[in-house]
PDB file of C-alpha atoms and ligand atoms in Angstrom:
ATOM      1  CA  ASP A   1      37.901 -23.513 145.799  1.00 84.00           C
ATOM      2  CA  ASN A   2      34.505 -21.844 145.790  1.00 94.00           C
ATOM      3  CA  LEU A   3      32.653 -24.999 144.870  1.00 97.00           C
ATOM      4  CA  LEU A   4      33.071 -28.609 145.948  1.00 98.00           C
ATOM      5  CA  VAL A   5      31.706 -31.225 143.556  1.00 98.00           C
ATOM      6  CA  SER A   6      31.119 -34.836 144.548  1.00 97.00           C
ATOM      7  CA  LYS A   7      29.395 -37.765 142.875  1.00 96.00           C
ATOM      8  CA  HIS A   8      27.378 -40.459 144.616  1.00 96.00           C
ATOM      9  CA  ALA A   9      26.467 -43.846 143.101  1.00 95.00           C
ATOM     10  CA  VAL A  10      22.721 -44.368 142.898  1.00 92.00           C
ATOM     11  CA  SER A  11      23.088 -48.035 143.855  1.00 89.00           C
ATOM     12  CA  GLU A  12      25.802 -50.684 144.060  1.00 86.00           C
ATOM     13  CA  ASP A  13      24.831 -52.334 140.788  1.00 84.00           C
ATOM     14  CA  SER A  14      24.418 -49.188 138.685  1.00 84.00           C
ATOM     15  CA  ASP A  15      26.741 -46.704 136.968  1.00 88.00           C
ATOM     16  CA  ASN A  16      24.230 -43.915 137.514  1.00 92.00           C
ATOM     17  CA  GLN A  17      25.221 -41.111 139.820  1.00 96.00           C
ATOM     18  CA  VAL A  18      23.876 -38.111 141.673  1.00 98.00           C
ATOM     19  CA  ALA A  19      26.143 -35.048 141.560  1.00 98.00           C
ATOM     20  CA  MET A  20      26.387 -32.643 144.456  1.00 98.00           C
ATOM     21  CA  MET A  21      27.643 -29.052 144.112  1.00 98.00           C
ATOM     22  CA  GLN A  22      28.438 -27.435 147.450  1.00 98.00           C
ATOM     23  CA  LEU A  23      29.056 -23.691 147.716  1.00 98.00           C
ATOM     24  CA  ASN A  24      32.226 -23.187 149.708  1.00 98.00           C
ATOM     25  CA  ARG A  25      32.855 -19.567 150.592  1.00 97.00           C
ATOM     26  CA  PRO A  26      32.288 -19.738 154.354  1.00 96.00           C
ATOM     27  CA  LYS A  27      33.894 -16.387 155.227  1.00 96.00           C
ATOM     28  CA  ALA A  28      31.234 -14.521 153.256  1.00 97.00           C
ATOM     29  CA  LEU A  29      28.300 -16.867 154.009  1.00 98.00           C
ATOM     30  CA  ASN A  30      28.538 -18.166 150.427  1.00 98.00           C
ATOM     31  CA  ALA A  31      27.875 -14.725 148.961  1.00 98.00           C
ATOM     32  CA  LEU A  32      27.545 -15.201 145.213  1.00 98.00           C
ATOM     33  CA  SER A  33      30.463 -13.330 143.706  1.00 97.00           C
ATOM     34  CA  ASP A  34      30.979 -13.448 139.935  1.00 96.00           C
ATOM     35  CA  ALA A  35      33.659 -16.120 140.476  1.00 96.00           C
ATOM     36  CA  VAL A  36      31.326 -18.298 142.571  1.00 97.00           C
ATOM     37  CA  LEU A  37      28.519 -18.043 140.033  1.00 97.00           C
ATOM     38  CA  ASP A  38      30.903 -18.821 137.147  1.00 96.00           C
ATOM     39  CA  ASP A  39      32.020 -21.985 138.978  1.00 97.00           C
ATOM     40  CA  VAL A  40      28.426 -23.049 139.643  1.00 98.00           C
ATOM     41  CA  LEU A  41      27.355 -22.480 136.036  1.00 98.00           C
ATOM     42  CA  HIS A  42      30.418 -24.227 134.626  1.00 98.00           C
ATOM     43  CA  ALA A  43      29.999 -27.272 136.900  1.00 98.00           C
ATOM     44  CA  ALA A  44      26.250 -27.423 136.266  1.00 98.00           C
ATOM     45  CA  HIS A  45      26.760 -27.432 132.473  1.00 98.00           C
ATOM     46  CA  VAL A  46      29.422 -30.159 132.651  1.00 98.00           C
ATOM     47  CA  LEU A  47      27.343 -32.362 134.977  1.00 98.00           C
ATOM     48  CA  ASP A  48      24.200 -31.791 132.896  1.00 98.00           C
ATOM     49  CA  LYS A  49      26.022 -33.252 129.882  1.00 97.00           C
ATOM     50  CA  ASP A  50      27.583 -36.175 131.794  1.00 97.00           C
ATOM     51  CA  PRO A  51      25.540 -39.261 130.795  1.00 94.00           C
ATOM     52  CA  THR A  52      26.205 -41.052 134.108  1.00 95.00           C
ATOM     53  CA  VAL A  53      24.757 -38.160 136.137  1.00 97.00           C
ATOM     54  CA  ARG A  54      20.986 -38.403 136.576  1.00 97.00           C
ATOM     55  CA  CYS A  55      20.232 -35.706 139.131  1.00 98.00           C
ATOM     56  CA  LEU A  56      22.044 -32.642 140.509  1.00 98.00           C
ATOM     57  CA  ILE A  57      22.012 -31.091 143.969  1.00 98.00           C
ATOM     58  CA  LEU A  58      23.079 -27.567 144.889  1.00 98.00           C
ATOM     59  CA  THR A  59      23.752 -26.927 148.556  1.00 98.00           C
ATOM     60  CA  GLY A  60      25.657 -24.621 150.899  1.00 98.00           C
ATOM     61  CA  SER A  61      26.819 -24.933 154.495  1.00 98.00           C
ATOM     62  CA  ALA A  62      24.923 -25.487 157.739  1.00 97.00           C
ATOM     63  CA  LYS A  63      25.010 -21.714 158.356  1.00 98.00           C
ATOM     64  CA  ALA A  64      24.182 -20.444 154.879  1.00 98.00           C
ATOM     65  CA  PHE A  65      22.962 -21.725 151.565  1.00 98.00           C
ATOM     66  CA  ALA A  66      23.928 -18.269 150.259  1.00 98.00           C
ATOM     67  CA  ALA A  67      23.497 -14.787 151.746  1.00 98.00           C
ATOM     68  CA  GLY A  68      22.916 -13.155 148.365  1.00 98.00           C
ATOM     69  CA  ALA A  69      24.898 -11.547 145.593  1.00 98.00           C
ATOM     70  CA  ASP A  70      28.269 -10.221 146.732  1.00 98.00           C
ATOM     71  CA  ILE A  71      27.601  -6.744 148.124  1.00 98.00           C
ATOM     72  CA  SER A  72      31.274  -5.750 148.131  1.00 97.00           C
ATOM     73  CA  GLU A  73      31.471  -6.502 144.396  1.00 97.00           C
ATOM     74  CA  MET A  74      28.288  -4.540 143.631  1.00 97.00           C
ATOM     75  CA  LYS A  75      29.055  -1.541 145.825  1.00 97.00           C
ATOM     76  CA  THR A  76      30.953   0.531 143.268  1.00 97.00           C
ATOM     77  CA  LYS A  77      28.977  -0.437 140.187  1.00 97.00           C
ATOM     78  CA  ASN A  78      27.083   2.258 138.340  1.00 98.00           C
ATOM     79  CA  PHE A  79      24.145   2.108 135.917  1.00 98.00           C
ATOM     80  CA  GLU A  80      26.397   1.631 132.918  1.00 97.00           C
ATOM     81  CA  ASP A  81      28.123  -1.368 134.548  1.00 96.00           C
ATOM     82  CA  ALA A  82      24.826  -2.932 135.600  1.00 97.00           C
ATOM     83  CA  TYR A  83      22.632  -2.325 132.534  1.00 98.00           C
ATOM     84  CA  GLY A  84      25.475  -2.340 130.043  1.00 97.00           C
ATOM     85  CA  THR A  85      26.561  -5.860 131.049  1.00 96.00           C
ATOM     86  CA  ASP A  86      23.042  -7.157 131.812  1.00 97.00           C
ATOM     87  CA  MET A  87      24.298  -7.888 135.330  1.00 97.00           C
ATOM     88  CA  PHE A  88      23.069 -11.301 136.594  1.00 97.00           C
ATOM     89  CA  GLY A  89      21.258 -12.047 133.299  1.00 96.00           C
ATOM     90  CA  HIS A  90      23.385 -15.160 132.799  1.00 96.00           C
ATOM     91  CA  TRP A  91      22.324 -16.614 136.199  1.00 96.00           C
ATOM     92  CA  GLN A  92      19.157 -17.795 134.419  1.00 95.00           C
ATOM     93  CA  GLU A  93      21.188 -20.531 132.719  1.00 97.00           C
ATOM     94  CA  LEU A  94      20.781 -22.530 135.915  1.00 97.00           C
ATOM     95  CA  SER A  95      17.060 -22.800 135.264  1.00 97.00           C
ATOM     96  CA  ARG A  96      17.622 -24.236 131.792  1.00 96.00           C
ATOM     97  CA  LEU A  97      19.378 -27.512 132.610  1.00 97.00           C
ATOM     98  CA  GLN A  98      17.874 -30.725 131.251  1.00 96.00           C
ATOM     99  CA  LYS A  99      18.430 -32.753 134.405  1.00 97.00           C
ATOM    100  CA  PRO A 100      16.636 -32.130 137.692  1.00 98.00           C
ATOM    101  CA  LEU A 101      18.443 -29.785 140.048  1.00 98.00           C
ATOM    102  CA  LEU A 102      17.504 -29.887 143.753  1.00 98.00           C
ATOM    103  CA  ALA A 103      18.362 -27.084 146.182  1.00 98.00           C
ATOM    104  CA  ALA A 104      19.220 -28.330 149.687  1.00 98.00           C
ATOM    105  CA  VAL A 105      19.003 -25.278 151.949  1.00 98.00           C
ATOM    106  CA  SER A 106      20.235 -24.753 155.523  1.00 98.00           C
ATOM    107  CA  GLY A 107      20.620 -21.412 157.265  1.00 98.00           C
ATOM    108  CA  PHE A 108      20.482 -18.139 155.351  1.00 98.00           C
ATOM    109  CA  CYS A 109      18.960 -18.252 151.871  1.00 98.00           C
ATOM    110  CA  LEU A 110      18.748 -14.576 151.003  1.00 98.00           C
ATOM    111  CA  GLY A 111      18.561 -12.274 148.016  1.00 98.00           C
ATOM    112  CA  GLY A 112      20.408 -13.863 145.125  1.00 98.00           C
ATOM    113  CA  GLY A 113      20.725 -17.017 147.256  1.00 98.00           C
ATOM    114  CA  CYS A 114      16.951 -17.349 147.449  1.00 98.00           C
ATOM    115  CA  GLU A 115      16.726 -16.552 143.736  1.00 98.00           C
ATOM    116  CA  VAL A 116      19.239 -19.259 142.845  1.00 98.00           C
ATOM    117  CA  ALA A 117      17.365 -21.742 145.064  1.00 98.00           C
ATOM    118  CA  MET A 118      14.167 -20.844 143.200  1.00 98.00           C
ATOM    119  CA  MET A 119      15.896 -21.485 139.844  1.00 98.00           C
ATOM    120  CA  CYS A 120      16.311 -25.086 140.997  1.00 98.00           C
ATOM    121  CA  ASP A 121      13.516 -27.557 140.271  1.00 98.00           C
ATOM    122  CA  MET A 122      12.592 -27.947 143.921  1.00 98.00           C
ATOM    123  CA  ILE A 123      13.773 -26.672 147.280  1.00 98.00           C
ATOM    124  CA  LEU A 124      14.348 -28.990 150.243  1.00 98.00           C
ATOM    125  CA  CYS A 125      15.410 -27.374 153.485  1.00 98.00           C
ATOM    126  CA  SER A 126      16.319 -27.924 157.104  1.00 98.00           C
ATOM    127  CA  LYS A 127      14.493 -26.459 160.080  1.00 98.00           C
ATOM    128  CA  SER A 128      17.163 -23.741 160.430  1.00 97.00           C
ATOM    129  CA  ALA A 129      16.577 -22.345 156.931  1.00 98.00           C
ATOM    130  CA  LYS A 130      15.638 -18.684 156.591  1.00 98.00           C
ATOM    131  CA  PHE A 131      14.439 -17.257 153.300  1.00 98.00           C
ATOM    132  CA  GLY A 132      14.369 -13.586 152.420  1.00 98.00           C
ATOM    133  CA  GLN A 133      14.660 -10.910 149.740  1.00 98.00           C
ATOM    134  CA  PRO A 134      16.371  -8.167 151.775  1.00 98.00           C
ATOM    135  CA  GLU A 135      17.604  -6.122 148.780  1.00 98.00           C
ATOM    136  CA  ILE A 136      15.286  -3.277 149.829  1.00 98.00           C
ATOM    137  CA  ASN A 137      17.630  -2.671 152.795  1.00 98.00           C
ATOM    138  CA  LEU A 138      20.427  -1.944 150.315  1.00 98.00           C
ATOM    139  CA  GLY A 139      18.456   0.579 148.301  1.00 98.00           C
ATOM    140  CA  ILE A 140      17.862  -1.855 145.434  1.00 98.00           C
ATOM    141  CA  ILE A 141      15.392  -4.599 144.543  1.00 98.00           C
ATOM    142  CA  ALA A 142      15.845  -8.261 143.661  1.00 98.00           C
ATOM    143  CA  GLY A 143      17.575  -8.682 140.299  1.00 98.00           C
ATOM    144  CA  GLY A 144      17.882 -12.444 139.922  1.00 97.00           C
ATOM    145  CA  GLY A 145      14.202 -13.255 139.500  1.00 98.00           C
ATOM    146  CA  GLY A 146      12.962 -12.807 143.085  1.00 98.00           C
ATOM    147  CA  THR A 147       9.997 -10.559 142.361  1.00 98.00           C
ATOM    148  CA  GLN A 148       8.766 -13.001 139.705  1.00 98.00           C
ATOM    149  CA  ARG A 149       9.589 -16.466 141.010  1.00 98.00           C
ATOM    150  CA  LEU A 150       8.763 -15.805 144.671  1.00 98.00           C
ATOM    151  CA  THR A 151       5.425 -14.281 143.675  1.00 98.00           C
ATOM    152  CA  ARG A 152       4.574 -17.340 141.576  1.00 97.00           C
ATOM    153  CA  ALA A 153       5.695 -19.620 144.417  1.00 97.00           C
ATOM    154  CA  ILE A 154       3.949 -18.048 147.431  1.00 98.00           C
ATOM    155  CA  GLY A 155       1.483 -15.515 146.003  1.00 98.00           C
ATOM    156  CA  LYS A 156       1.486 -11.746 145.686  1.00 98.00           C
ATOM    157  CA  SER A 157       0.780 -10.635 149.256  1.00 98.00           C
ATOM    158  CA  LYS A 158       3.451 -12.723 150.985  1.00 98.00           C
ATOM    159  CA  SER A 159       5.970 -12.009 148.234  1.00 98.00           C
ATOM    160  CA  MET A 160       5.236  -8.278 148.384  1.00 98.00           C
ATOM    161  CA  TYR A 161       5.602  -8.362 152.175  1.00 98.00           C
ATOM    162  CA  MET A 162       9.027  -9.981 151.911  1.00 98.00           C
ATOM    163  CA  HIS A 163      10.263  -7.645 149.144  1.00 98.00           C
ATOM    164  CA  LEU A 164       9.008  -4.468 150.844  1.00 98.00           C
ATOM    165  CA  THR A 165       9.990  -5.219 154.463  1.00 98.00           C
ATOM    166  CA  GLY A 166      13.112  -7.304 153.803  1.00 98.00           C
ATOM    167  CA  GLU A 167      11.995  -9.664 156.612  1.00 98.00           C
ATOM    168  CA  PHE A 168      12.957 -13.338 156.516  1.00 98.00           C
ATOM    169  CA  ILE A 169      10.561 -16.278 156.706  1.00 98.00           C
ATOM    170  CA  SER A 170      11.227 -19.518 158.586  1.00 98.00           C
ATOM    171  CA  ALA A 171      11.441 -23.010 157.120  1.00 98.00           C
ATOM    172  CA  GLU A 172       7.978 -23.741 158.481  1.00 98.00           C
ATOM    173  CA  GLU A 173       6.486 -20.673 156.816  1.00 98.00           C
ATOM    174  CA  ALA A 174       8.318 -21.479 153.581  1.00 98.00           C
ATOM    175  CA  TYR A 175       6.841 -24.978 153.702  1.00 98.00           C
ATOM    176  CA  ASN A 176       3.323 -23.747 154.471  1.00 98.00           C
ATOM    177  CA  SER A 177       3.609 -21.206 151.634  1.00 98.00           C
ATOM    178  CA  GLY A 178       4.664 -23.813 149.067  1.00 98.00           C
ATOM    179  CA  LEU A 179       8.172 -22.417 148.561  1.00 98.00           C
ATOM    180  CA  VAL A 180       9.813 -25.652 149.722  1.00 98.00           C
ATOM    181  CA  ALA A 181       8.809 -29.255 149.117  1.00 98.00           C
ATOM    182  CA  LYS A 182      10.074 -30.808 152.387  1.00 98.00           C
ATOM    183  CA  VAL A 183      11.611 -29.719 155.702  1.00 98.00           C
ATOM    184  CA  PHE A 184      14.012 -32.025 157.566  1.00 98.00           C
ATOM    185  CA  PRO A 185      15.911 -31.819 160.865  1.00 98.00           C
ATOM    186  CA  ASP A 186      19.253 -30.102 160.227  1.00 98.00           C
ATOM    187  CA  ASP A 187      21.400 -33.213 160.620  1.00 97.00           C
ATOM    188  CA  GLU A 188      19.198 -35.199 158.228  1.00 98.00           C
ATOM    189  CA  LEU A 189      18.955 -32.726 155.323  1.00 98.00           C
ATOM    190  CA  MET A 190      21.834 -34.060 153.251  1.00 98.00           C
ATOM    191  CA  ASP A 191      20.970 -37.753 153.671  1.00 98.00           C
ATOM    192  CA  GLU A 192      17.323 -37.107 152.876  1.00 98.00           C
ATOM    193  CA  THR A 193      18.193 -34.958 149.861  1.00 98.00           C
ATOM    194  CA  LEU A 194      20.480 -37.680 148.527  1.00 98.00           C
ATOM    195  CA  LYS A 195      17.692 -40.222 149.004  1.00 97.00           C
ATOM    196  CA  ILE A 196      15.275 -38.056 147.017  1.00 98.00           C
ATOM    197  CA  ALA A 197      17.874 -37.481 144.289  1.00 98.00           C
ATOM    198  CA  LYS A 198      18.554 -41.237 144.081  1.00 97.00           C
ATOM    199  CA  THR A 199      14.831 -41.950 143.830  1.00 96.00           C
ATOM    200  CA  ILE A 200      14.580 -39.512 140.908  1.00 97.00           C
ATOM    201  CA  ALA A 201      17.735 -41.020 139.382  1.00 95.00           C
ATOM    202  CA  SER A 202      16.130 -44.481 139.402  1.00 93.00           C
ATOM    203  CA  LYS A 203      13.269 -43.373 137.101  1.00 95.00           C
ATOM    204  CA  GLY A 204      13.373 -43.217 133.320  1.00 95.00           C
ATOM    205  CA  VAL A 205      15.663 -40.450 132.041  1.00 95.00           C
ATOM    206  CA  LEU A 206      13.270 -39.255 129.346  1.00 96.00           C
ATOM    207  CA  SER A 207      10.166 -39.280 131.547  1.00 97.00           C
ATOM    208  CA  VAL A 208      12.030 -37.312 134.226  1.00 97.00           C
ATOM    209  CA  GLN A 209      13.180 -34.804 131.616  1.00 97.00           C
ATOM    210  CA  ALA A 210       9.644 -34.475 130.241  1.00 98.00           C
ATOM    211  CA  ALA A 211       8.096 -34.070 133.709  1.00 98.00           C
ATOM    212  CA  LYS A 212      10.606 -31.348 134.556  1.00 98.00           C
ATOM    213  CA  GLU A 213       9.977 -29.553 131.255  1.00 98.00           C
ATOM    214  CA  ALA A 214       6.199 -29.709 131.650  1.00 98.00           C
ATOM    215  CA  VAL A 215       6.076 -28.568 135.302  1.00 98.00           C
ATOM    216  CA  ASN A 216       8.483 -25.702 134.648  1.00 97.00           C
ATOM    217  CA  ALA A 217       6.391 -24.641 131.641  1.00 97.00           C
ATOM    218  CA  ALA A 218       3.463 -24.090 134.039  1.00 96.00           C
ATOM    219  CA  GLU A 219       5.355 -21.032 135.319  1.00 93.00           C
ATOM    220  CA  GLU A 220       5.506 -19.490 131.871  1.00 93.00           C
ATOM    221  CA  LEU A 221       2.683 -20.650 129.602  1.00 97.00           C
ATOM    222  CA  PRO A 222      -1.034 -19.835 129.468  1.00 97.00           C
ATOM    223  CA  LEU A 223      -3.083 -22.849 130.645  1.00 98.00           C
ATOM    224  CA  GLN A 224      -4.177 -24.118 127.225  1.00 98.00           C
ATOM    225  CA  GLU A 225      -0.613 -23.964 125.887  1.00 98.00           C
ATOM    226  CA  GLY A 226       0.706 -25.703 128.999  1.00 98.00           C
ATOM    227  CA  LEU A 227      -1.930 -28.438 128.737  1.00 98.00           C
ATOM    228  CA  ARG A 228      -1.089 -28.932 125.077  1.00 98.00           C
ATOM    229  CA  LEU A 229       2.657 -29.129 125.811  1.00 98.00           C
ATOM    230  CA  GLU A 230       2.000 -31.651 128.590  1.00 98.00           C
ATOM    231  CA  ARG A 231      -0.131 -33.806 126.281  1.00 98.00           C
ATOM    232  CA  ARG A 232       2.442 -33.750 123.479  1.00 98.00           C
ATOM    233  CA  LEU A 233       5.237 -34.738 125.885  1.00 98.00           C
ATOM    234  CA  PHE A 234       2.955 -37.434 127.328  1.00 98.00           C
ATOM    235  CA  HIS A 235       2.258 -38.745 123.810  1.00 98.00           C
ATOM    236  CA  SER A 236       5.956 -38.735 122.922  1.00 98.00           C
ATOM    237  CA  LEU A 237       6.825 -40.965 125.887  1.00 98.00           C
ATOM    238  CA  PHE A 238       4.852 -43.771 124.200  1.00 98.00           C
ATOM    239  CA  ALA A 239       7.793 -43.937 121.779  1.00 98.00           C
ATOM    240  CA  THR A 240      10.172 -44.937 124.597  1.00 97.00           C
ATOM    241  CA  LYS A 241      11.323 -48.320 125.908  1.00 97.00           C
ATOM    242  CA  ASP A 242      10.736 -47.047 129.423  1.00 97.00           C
ATOM    243  CA  GLN A 243       6.982 -46.753 128.809  1.00 98.00           C
ATOM    244  CA  LYS A 244       6.866 -50.404 127.635  1.00 97.00           C
ATOM    245  CA  GLU A 245       9.027 -51.491 130.565  1.00 97.00           C
ATOM    246  CA  GLY A 246       7.175 -49.427 133.201  1.00 97.00           C
ATOM    247  CA  MET A 247       3.760 -50.713 132.188  1.00 98.00           C
ATOM    248  CA  ALA A 248       4.904 -54.346 131.695  1.00 98.00           C
ATOM    249  CA  ALA A 249       6.598 -54.274 135.108  1.00 97.00           C
ATOM    250  CA  PHE A 250       3.420 -53.002 136.766  1.00 98.00           C
ATOM    251  CA  LEU A 251       1.281 -55.732 135.187  1.00 98.00           C
ATOM    252  CA  GLU A 252       3.868 -58.446 135.944  1.00 98.00           C
ATOM    253  CA  LYS A 253       4.046 -57.192 139.570  1.00 98.00           C
ATOM    254  CA  ARG A 254       7.829 -56.611 139.504  1.00 96.00           C
ATOM    255  CA  PRO A 255      10.044 -53.519 139.864  1.00 94.00           C
ATOM    256  CA  ALA A 256      10.663 -51.626 136.612  1.00 95.00           C
ATOM    257  CA  ASP A 257      14.151 -51.684 135.135  1.00 92.00           C
ATOM    258  CA  PHE A 258      14.346 -48.399 133.249  1.00 93.00           C
ATOM    259  CA  SER A 259      16.989 -47.989 130.575  1.00 85.00           C
TER     260      SER A 259
HETATM  261  N1  CAA B   1      27.838 -10.061 150.203  1.00 75.36           N
HETATM  262  C1  CAA B   1      29.101  -9.937 150.673  1.00 75.36           C
HETATM  263  N2  CAA B   1      29.471 -10.317 151.917  1.00 75.36           N
HETATM  264  C2  CAA B   1      28.532 -10.826 152.717  1.00 75.36           C
HETATM  265  C3  CAA B   1      27.198 -10.994 152.306  1.00 75.36           C
HETATM  266  C4  CAA B   1      26.861 -10.585 150.974  1.00 75.36           C
HETATM  267  N3  CAA B   1      25.632 -10.738 150.479  1.00 75.36           N
HETATM  268  N4  CAA B   1      26.479 -11.510 153.332  1.00 75.36           N
HETATM  269  C5  CAA B   1      27.344 -11.693 154.341  1.00 75.36           C
HETATM  270  N5  CAA B   1      28.589 -11.277 153.984  1.00 75.36           N
HETATM  271  C6  CAA B   1      29.803 -11.288 154.799  1.00 75.36           C
HETATM  272  C7  CAA B   1      29.791 -10.195 155.840  1.00 75.36           C
HETATM  273  O1  CAA B   1      30.195  -8.965 155.292  1.00 75.36           O
HETATM  274  C8  CAA B   1      30.751 -10.730 156.864  1.00 75.36           C
HETATM  275  O2  CAA B   1      32.067 -10.509 156.391  1.00 75.36           O
HETATM  276  P1  CAA B   1      33.231 -10.043 157.430  1.00 75.36           P
HETATM  277  O3  CAA B   1      33.335 -11.157 158.424  1.00 75.36           O
HETATM  278  O4  CAA B   1      34.421  -9.897 156.549  1.00 75.36           O
HETATM  279  O5  CAA B   1      32.734  -8.767 158.050  1.00 75.36           O
HETATM  280  C9  CAA B   1      30.505 -12.243 156.802  1.00 75.36           C
HETATM  281  O6  CAA B   1      29.853 -12.489 155.543  1.00 75.36           O
HETATM  282  C10 CAA B   1      29.599 -12.741 157.890  1.00 75.36           C
HETATM  283  O7  CAA B   1      28.410 -11.937 157.872  1.00 75.36           O
HETATM  284  P2  CAA B   1      27.819 -11.225 159.178  1.00 75.36           P
HETATM  285  O8  CAA B   1      28.903 -10.853 160.124  1.00 75.36           O
HETATM  286  O9  CAA B   1      26.904 -10.147 158.704  1.00 75.36           O
HETATM  287  O10 CAA B   1      26.999 -12.467 159.815  1.00 75.36           O
HETATM  288  P3  CAA B   1      25.691 -12.397 160.720  1.00 75.36           P
HETATM  289  O11 CAA B   1      25.468 -13.805 161.168  1.00 75.36           O
HETATM  290  O12 CAA B   1      25.800 -11.322 161.721  1.00 75.36           O
HETATM  291  O13 CAA B   1      24.494 -11.959 159.713  1.00 75.36           O
HETATM  292  C11 CAA B   1      23.244 -12.072 157.656  1.00 75.36           C
HETATM  293  C12 CAA B   1      24.120 -12.824 158.684  1.00 75.36           C
HETATM  294  C13 CAA B   1      21.905 -11.680 158.276  1.00 75.36           C
HETATM  295  C14 CAA B   1      23.006 -13.041 156.510  1.00 75.36           C
HETATM  296  C15 CAA B   1      23.974 -10.807 157.155  1.00 75.36           C
HETATM  297  O14 CAA B   1      25.282 -11.180 156.763  1.00 75.36           O
HETATM  298  C16 CAA B   1      23.318 -10.140 155.986  1.00 75.36           C
HETATM  299  O15 CAA B   1      22.341  -9.446 156.154  1.00 75.36           O
HETATM  300  N6  CAA B   1      23.877 -10.312 154.763  1.00 75.36           N
HETATM  301  C17 CAA B   1      23.424  -9.637 153.559  1.00 75.36           C
HETATM  302  C18 CAA B   1      22.130 -10.209 153.057  1.00 75.36           C
HETATM  303  C19 CAA B   1      21.659  -9.445 151.835  1.00 75.36           C
HETATM  304  O16 CAA B   1      21.408  -8.255 151.882  1.00 75.36           O
HETATM  305  N7  CAA B   1      21.527 -10.159 150.697  1.00 75.36           N
HETATM  306  C20 CAA B   1      21.084  -9.555 149.444  1.00 75.36           C
HETATM  307  C21 CAA B   1      22.290  -9.161 148.621  1.00 75.36           C
HETATM  308  S1  CAA B   1      21.819  -8.243 147.169  1.00 75.36           S
HETATM  309  C22 CAA B   1      21.323  -9.399 146.028  1.00 75.36           C
HETATM  310  O17 CAA B   1      21.353 -10.590 146.283  1.00 75.36           O
HETATM  311  C23 CAA B   1      20.885  -8.865 144.693  1.00 75.36           C
HETATM  312  C24 CAA B   1      20.145  -9.836 143.849  1.00 75.36           C
HETATM  313  O18 CAA B   1      18.947  -9.941 143.889  1.00 75.36           O
HETATM  314  C25 CAA B   1      20.858 -10.667 142.895  1.00 75.36           C
END
């Protein structure tokens, strides 16, 4: 009940699909309870292994992508519960999928919600989106990667400002800061996200996987290591049919038919 999953054909003449996961806990603004997160992780793993699925989307409702971890579930936890179970450590699995995962954000995208969006490979949002790390108002700090990923995404000063004041930023500011890739009018977000996902799904599977791996490595590796990884992945793609097809199609002035 907490998650609706749908699949969308990439085109009429193809078996390839885009899979959409929609958080569905409207009464709590999609607060990420343990049950919600378990459903997301389970669905994401299944879809990641499904050979017909080429790209995944994670979205929420018009009012909220997700308003954070579930405060009522955390309220009574003590240090032993939190540290002893490595609370939220397993959320990171979402950032380790092989297939691209797009976050489509409307409304509130706060705390753990913002952190989950940042675990996705890119964030697309509507004009109503609001991003924030308001954990400071609860006497805690971000625990799902916010201090690290937001700082890498928008720089230290803006990230520090958001973590220390708890204030939200608008879609426009998120776009100008590089947190999101595109901003759309609210009623166009889902159609535009599907279009982007279908575009990605029409490319070669292995080149998409390699591009995702290389770009994500830029967040973790020193420059020389990242450049070397990129080059090795680039070299390895010369072993694929898609490289032969992509280059032949360009020279023959026809669309590529990637396998
Ligand atoms: N956890 C549990 N319930 C939540 C929730 C959350 N994070 N956010 C909202 N809700 C619930 C509210 O309690 C309320 O429930 P009831 O109707 O039963 O009272 C319902 O959702 C609607 O919320 P509001 O009435 O507050 O709606 P609003 O429009 O007035 O305000 C809001 C919206 C500004 C998002 C406000 O709900 C809010 O500030 N939410 C909490 C945001 C937050 O602090 N997030 C960080 C959580 S900690 C975290 O995420 C840790 C981490 O790093 C992993």
